Amino acid sequence: MSTEVLVIGGGYAGVMAANRLTLRDDVTVTLINPRPDFVERIRLHQLVGGSHDAVVPYRKVLAERVRLVVGTVTEIDAAGRAVTLATGDTLGYDYLVYAVGSGSADPDVPGAAEFAHPIATLEDARRLRPFVDAAPSTAPVTVVGAGPAGIETAAELAEAGRAVTLVCGGVLGPYLHSRGRLSVARRLVKLGVTVLEGPGTRVTAVARDAVRLDDGRELLSEVTVWTAGFGVPDLAARSGLSTDALGRLRTDETLTSVDDERIVAAGDSAAPSDLPYRMGCQSAVQLGPQAAQTVLSRIAGERPATVEVGFAGQCISLGRRAGVFQVARKDDTAIGLYLGGFLGARLKEIICRSTVWQLGYEARKPGVRTWWAKDAKRRQKLTEAPVTAEQAA
């Protein structure tokens, strides 16, 4: 008898989960993804800048035994153990891995949805690219949001000769230690990026050719790029599953849904113990195989292990010739150590390439991916967290 496992989402977490599931010969794995190619999301800013297409064929990262279904899941029927696709077709499962990832949050700023361009998905980046190409080289470009996506996009476009203003809405690179932040700021200035940070830099309205700030300033903007905030698909909520305020599937510490032990979650769309990890590739490649291990443990009649995720830091490219690797503790707290300049750029490129290599290696040799130990701060937070009515039931 074969156990049918469906994986919804073919990003970093979904691919790692699907590959890990091939450890057992009696498991049939199907990966459902809207696109026929794997998206290197950490390179989307390069797609906009013209230095990379940000896609890799699935044959390079996905195990041969994994069946790829190109489609979009519109509903999960947990009681019937089936999913419905946009085509109307249904697929049954014994276990389901929910790894739908994340995208741009719907901006609540007037005009942002109409006139600003998000960059969180492949389709977003591909839609933005022609607008950038069509704009005169001297036309003002505004990037809203000073997280990694905003910083990287601003640097990429500035290095290509664009007149870029980065509107932070607060602090430049909130995750960064002050020393790493200074290194990023210096590089942006060298590239000619105008950085607006601190009070008064929150965007209050976006027009076709301008951006307004809460201190009353109005910035001319031929192209406005929106990188402020991430959201997750509402598939779990629409399917009647428990989610957190952002829409991530609520799970226990084994990544199992609080509603159904046949459903596990991984990546940006998972909220283990209502203490979700930072969204991104670094957590996704760790959560993916562990979600798969939970499924494999249940198939074997064993108790699943609790999740273990550790962080090394945050790597930000600053164009093709510079970057910053901000070192952090395992609990994802930045420290004063960082690597910048050309070496930072080289490390960023190594990380991008090695991530794809990791996926492919797991496809060829499932079970090789390991992860760091639990951090003491998360253990403490879990101990101190109040027990909800659902958890107590």
XYZ file of C-alpha atoms in Angstrom:
393
model
C 0.000 0.000 0.000
C 1.350 3.423 -0.990
C 0.805 6.516 1.145
C -0.237 9.547 -0.897
C 1.340 12.839 0.198
C 0.497 16.140 -1.462
C 2.768 19.174 -1.105
C 1.092 22.491 -1.911
C 3.711 25.018 -2.981
C 6.987 24.531 -4.817
C 9.174 27.132 -3.124
C 12.169 26.487 -0.889
C 10.153 24.791 1.874
C 7.904 22.798 -0.453
C 10.747 21.426 -2.560
C 12.767 20.435 0.504
C 9.707 18.696 1.972
C 8.897 16.851 -1.247
C 12.467 15.646 -1.661
C 12.732 14.489 1.961
C 9.501 12.483 1.616
C 11.147 10.248 -0.994
C 13.116 8.620 1.837
C 10.374 5.981 1.904
C 9.740 3.893 -1.200
C 6.111 3.350 -0.185
C 5.295 7.081 -0.263
C 3.943 8.691 -3.422
C 4.745 12.401 -3.500
C 2.943 15.000 -5.612
C 4.029 18.641 -5.657
C 1.401 21.172 -6.742
C 2.700 24.545 -7.881
C 1.250 27.333 -10.072
C 4.430 27.568 -12.173
C 6.405 24.968 -14.172
C 9.769 26.316 -12.932
C 11.332 26.852 -9.522
C 11.582 30.526 -8.578
C 14.760 31.794 -6.921
C 12.923 34.337 -4.874
C 16.131 35.698 -3.373
C 17.073 36.851 -6.896
C 13.863 38.669 -7.869
C 15.548 42.053 -7.471
C 18.075 40.877 -10.053
C 15.282 40.050 -12.470
C 14.056 43.634 -12.191
C 17.594 44.938 -12.637
C 18.287 42.658 -15.589
C 21.143 40.563 -14.172
C 19.281 37.244 -13.642
C 16.004 35.590 -14.705
C 15.425 34.158 -11.173
C 14.114 30.766 -12.357
C 15.577 27.250 -12.362
C 14.095 24.148 -14.044
C 12.492 21.833 -11.482
C 14.536 18.921 -12.850
C 17.563 20.530 -11.173
C 16.030 20.709 -7.697
C 13.253 18.114 -7.517
C 13.649 14.366 -7.017
C 12.674 12.236 -10.008
C 10.103 10.372 -7.928
C 8.183 13.560 -7.161
C 5.285 14.164 -9.542
C 4.870 17.830 -10.469
C 1.346 19.118 -11.056
C 1.228 22.650 -12.452
C -1.902 24.186 -10.996
C -3.417 26.266 -8.214
C -5.200 24.790 -5.211
C -8.418 26.670 -4.473
C -9.727 24.614 -1.540
C -8.601 22.025 0.987
C -11.228 19.524 2.133
C -9.663 18.297 5.360
C -12.562 15.980 6.205
C -12.498 14.368 2.773
C -8.691 14.483 2.504
C -8.727 16.108 -0.903
C -7.825 19.369 -2.593
C -9.576 21.136 -5.443
C -7.631 22.817 -8.230
C -8.624 25.911 -10.197
C -9.373 23.598 -13.129
C -12.023 21.832 -11.044
C -9.957 18.661 -10.718
C -9.512 17.080 -7.289
C -6.590 15.203 -5.792
C -6.844 12.975 -2.745
C -4.215 12.579 -0.056
C -3.291 10.681 3.065
C -1.110 13.551 4.292
C -0.810 17.156 3.166
C 2.159 19.531 3.431
C 1.020 23.159 3.380
C 3.879 25.254 1.972
C 2.156 28.008 -0.002
C 4.759 30.633 0.900
C 4.134 34.362 1.016
C 3.649 37.362 -1.250
C 3.042 41.076 -1.041
C 0.693 42.295 1.652
C -2.234 44.295 0.353
C -1.164 47.917 0.962
C -3.681 50.057 2.813
C -2.071 53.283 1.593
C -4.283 55.183 -0.849
C -3.122 54.699 -4.423
C -0.504 52.042 -3.620
C -2.466 49.149 -5.104
C -3.131 51.124 -8.297
C 0.192 52.852 -8.918
C 2.932 51.024 -6.979
C 4.562 47.817 -8.175
C 5.127 44.924 -5.736
C 8.116 42.628 -6.180
C 7.393 39.654 -3.907
C 6.567 37.102 -6.638
C 7.920 36.134 -10.047
C 4.849 37.594 -11.720
C 5.274 40.847 -9.784
C 8.893 41.190 -10.863
C 8.141 40.343 -14.473
C 5.368 42.949 -14.598
C 7.655 45.577 -13.100
C 10.599 44.991 -15.429
C 9.008 46.580 -18.572
C 8.071 49.713 -16.612
C 11.671 50.123 -15.491
C 12.995 49.501 -18.999
C 10.550 51.970 -20.546
C 11.381 54.799 -18.133
C 14.112 57.275 -19.168
C 17.405 56.670 -17.380
C 17.062 59.963 -15.515
C 13.455 59.337 -14.421
C 12.982 59.234 -10.647
C 12.409 55.764 -9.203
C 11.076 55.365 -5.652
C 11.465 52.178 -3.628
C 9.184 52.011 -0.579
C 10.328 49.799 2.279
C 13.817 49.388 3.736
C 13.920 45.681 4.490
C 16.181 43.363 2.451
C 13.922 43.453 -0.630
C 13.795 47.245 -0.665
C 17.512 47.701 -0.063
C 18.485 45.139 -2.693
C 16.108 46.531 -5.299
C 17.247 50.103 -4.717
C 20.915 49.126 -4.980
C 20.367 46.993 -8.091
C 18.549 49.768 -9.941
C 20.988 52.463 -8.820
C 23.947 50.413 -9.996
C 22.220 50.190 -13.386
C 22.241 53.987 -13.543
C 18.756 54.763 -12.223
C 17.955 57.770 -10.020
C 16.639 55.957 -6.950
C 15.105 57.185 -3.705
C 14.672 54.640 -0.910
C 11.823 55.599 1.435
C 12.326 53.717 4.696
C 9.229 54.671 6.657
C 11.408 54.398 9.734
C 14.812 52.764 10.161
C 16.997 51.576 7.300
C 17.366 47.806 7.599
C 15.501 47.263 10.913
C 17.030 43.795 11.358
C 20.608 45.028 11.047
C 22.978 45.873 13.865
C 24.000 49.541 13.833
C 27.418 48.628 12.426
C 25.954 46.606 9.560
C 23.380 49.336 8.947
C 26.138 51.930 8.588
C 27.898 49.755 6.016
C 24.685 49.449 4.003
C 24.036 53.201 4.206
C 27.531 54.041 2.969
C 27.210 51.714 -0.004
C 23.808 53.129 -0.956
C 25.209 56.658 -0.848
C 28.114 55.561 -3.045
C 25.627 54.155 -5.559
C 23.765 57.470 -5.570
C 20.656 56.275 -3.721
C 18.820 58.973 -1.786
C 17.868 57.374 1.530
C 14.953 58.901 3.444
C 14.690 57.446 6.941
C 13.458 58.398 10.364
C 10.331 60.354 11.366
C 8.208 61.737 8.566
C 9.171 59.102 6.000
C 6.043 56.976 6.137
C 4.205 56.933 2.793
C 0.658 58.264 3.067
C -0.394 58.222 -0.601
C 0.842 57.065 -3.988
C -0.120 58.766 -7.244
C 0.726 57.855 -10.827
C 3.776 60.109 -10.801
C 4.401 60.922 -7.136
C 4.721 59.606 -3.602
C 3.539 61.600 -0.589
C 5.086 61.321 2.876
C 3.548 62.007 6.253
C 5.752 65.046 6.813
C 4.089 66.722 3.819
C 6.809 66.094 1.240
C 5.833 64.978 -2.254
C 8.407 63.027 -4.280
C 8.215 62.827 -8.070
C 8.250 59.160 -9.061
C 8.084 57.748 -12.575
C 8.197 54.195 -11.194
C 7.257 53.291 -7.614
C 8.287 49.909 -6.213
C 6.460 48.634 -3.115
C 8.382 46.279 -0.824
C 6.743 47.167 2.498
C 5.257 44.098 4.137
C 4.467 40.498 3.275
C 1.237 38.551 3.350
C 0.317 34.902 2.885
C -2.338 33.292 0.668
C -5.723 32.859 2.328
C -6.113 29.216 1.239
C -6.012 27.829 4.790
C -8.530 30.354 6.113
C -10.869 29.832 3.142
C -10.685 26.095 3.787
C -11.802 26.477 7.396
C -8.423 25.770 8.989
C -7.128 27.735 11.984
C -4.791 30.576 11.092
C -3.044 33.414 12.871
C -3.855 37.087 12.265
C -1.692 37.147 9.124
C -3.263 33.999 7.697
C -0.493 31.505 8.451
C -1.615 27.976 9.341
C -1.508 27.460 13.103
C 0.473 24.391 14.117
C 2.075 22.820 17.153
C 5.844 22.458 17.540
C 5.908 19.440 15.209
C 4.453 21.657 12.440
C 1.170 19.718 12.629
C -2.037 21.684 12.109
C -3.943 22.306 15.348
C -7.046 21.095 13.474
C -5.853 17.953 11.702
C -2.830 15.705 12.274
C -2.892 14.779 8.573
C -1.893 18.339 7.652
C 1.525 19.848 8.375
C 2.907 23.249 7.395
C 6.308 24.601 6.443
C 7.903 27.868 5.412
C 6.428 31.358 5.454
C 2.856 30.062 5.736
C 3.437 28.188 9.029
C 2.824 29.584 12.527
C 4.154 26.976 14.990
C 2.858 27.647 18.510
C 1.784 31.131 17.353
C 5.492 32.049 17.342
C 6.312 31.985 13.622
C 9.868 32.267 12.409
C 11.114 35.137 10.281
C 9.884 34.701 6.723
C 12.581 33.840 4.234
C 14.688 31.225 2.526
C 16.830 30.577 5.620
C 13.936 29.318 7.714
C 12.141 27.671 4.779
C 14.955 25.254 3.908
C 14.974 24.124 7.543
C 11.213 23.889 8.043
C 10.600 21.975 4.809
C 12.490 18.779 5.667
C 11.208 18.844 9.233
C 7.610 19.011 8.039
C 8.381 15.972 5.895
C 9.949 14.193 8.878
C 6.742 14.757 10.841
C 4.774 13.035 8.080
C 7.295 10.184 7.844
C 7.171 9.701 11.616
C 3.380 9.439 11.585
C 3.500 6.916 8.738
C 5.983 4.863 10.762
C 3.790 5.092 13.854
C 6.401 7.150 15.704
C 6.094 10.368 17.669
C 7.216 13.353 15.556
C 10.113 15.471 16.780
C 9.639 19.124 17.661
C 10.870 21.764 15.265
C 14.475 23.001 15.349
C 15.450 26.174 13.499
C 18.593 28.238 13.938
C 19.703 31.362 12.101
C 23.117 32.524 10.943
C 22.181 36.088 10.031
C 20.944 38.057 7.047
C 22.694 38.524 3.710
C 21.883 41.556 1.559
C 23.256 42.274 -1.901
C 24.103 45.869 -2.708
C 24.378 45.617 -6.452
C 26.705 43.151 -8.137
C 29.927 44.396 -6.541
C 29.098 44.752 -2.847
C 26.989 43.213 -0.134
C 26.604 42.786 3.611
C 26.334 39.609 5.630
C 24.933 40.535 9.032
C 25.905 37.861 11.576
C 23.274 36.865 14.131
C 22.780 34.542 17.062
C 20.842 31.336 16.486
C 17.747 33.065 17.882
C 17.917 35.519 14.937
C 19.261 38.450 16.942
C 21.800 40.532 15.007
C 25.206 41.182 16.600
C 27.957 43.699 15.857
C 29.805 41.383 13.469
C 29.279 41.682 9.720
C 31.074 41.083 6.432
C 30.760 43.840 3.854
C 32.050 45.111 0.539
C 33.193 42.773 -2.232
C 33.503 39.825 0.155
C 29.908 40.404 1.228
C 28.836 40.274 -2.429
C 30.770 37.066 -3.021
C 29.243 35.455 0.051
C 25.738 36.470 -1.071
C 26.308 34.862 -4.467
C 27.687 31.718 -2.854
C 24.592 31.525 -0.637
C 22.261 31.935 -3.626
C 24.010 29.219 -5.601
C 24.443 26.879 -2.647
C 20.742 27.100 -1.791
C 19.811 25.723 -5.215
C 22.558 23.138 -4.806
C 21.131 22.110 -1.414
C 17.731 21.510 -2.963
C 19.244 19.396 -5.714
C 21.439 17.463 -3.309
C 18.447 16.653 -1.116
C 16.675 15.442 -4.274
C 19.528 13.033 -5.043
C 20.283 12.065 -1.437
C 17.184 12.646 0.720
C 17.884 12.987 4.410
C 21.211 14.817 4.180
C 19.900 18.247 5.258
C 20.532 19.019 8.909
C 19.707 22.075 10.988
C 20.896 23.963 14.038
C 19.859 23.333 17.627
C 16.859 24.976 19.253
C 17.555 28.376 20.718
C 17.010 28.935 24.419
C 14.976 32.114 23.868
C 12.318 30.274 21.869
C 12.095 27.603 24.559
C 11.573 30.367 27.114
C 8.896 32.077 25.014
C 7.040 28.792 24.641
C 7.155 28.244 28.389
C 5.858 31.741 29.093
C 3.204 31.786 26.349
C -0.379 31.657 27.688
C -2.356 28.535 26.866
C -5.260 29.270 24.524
C -8.656 27.634 24.768
C -7.961 25.607 21.618
C -4.659 24.335 23.000
C -6.237 23.411 26.327
C -9.127 21.500 24.717
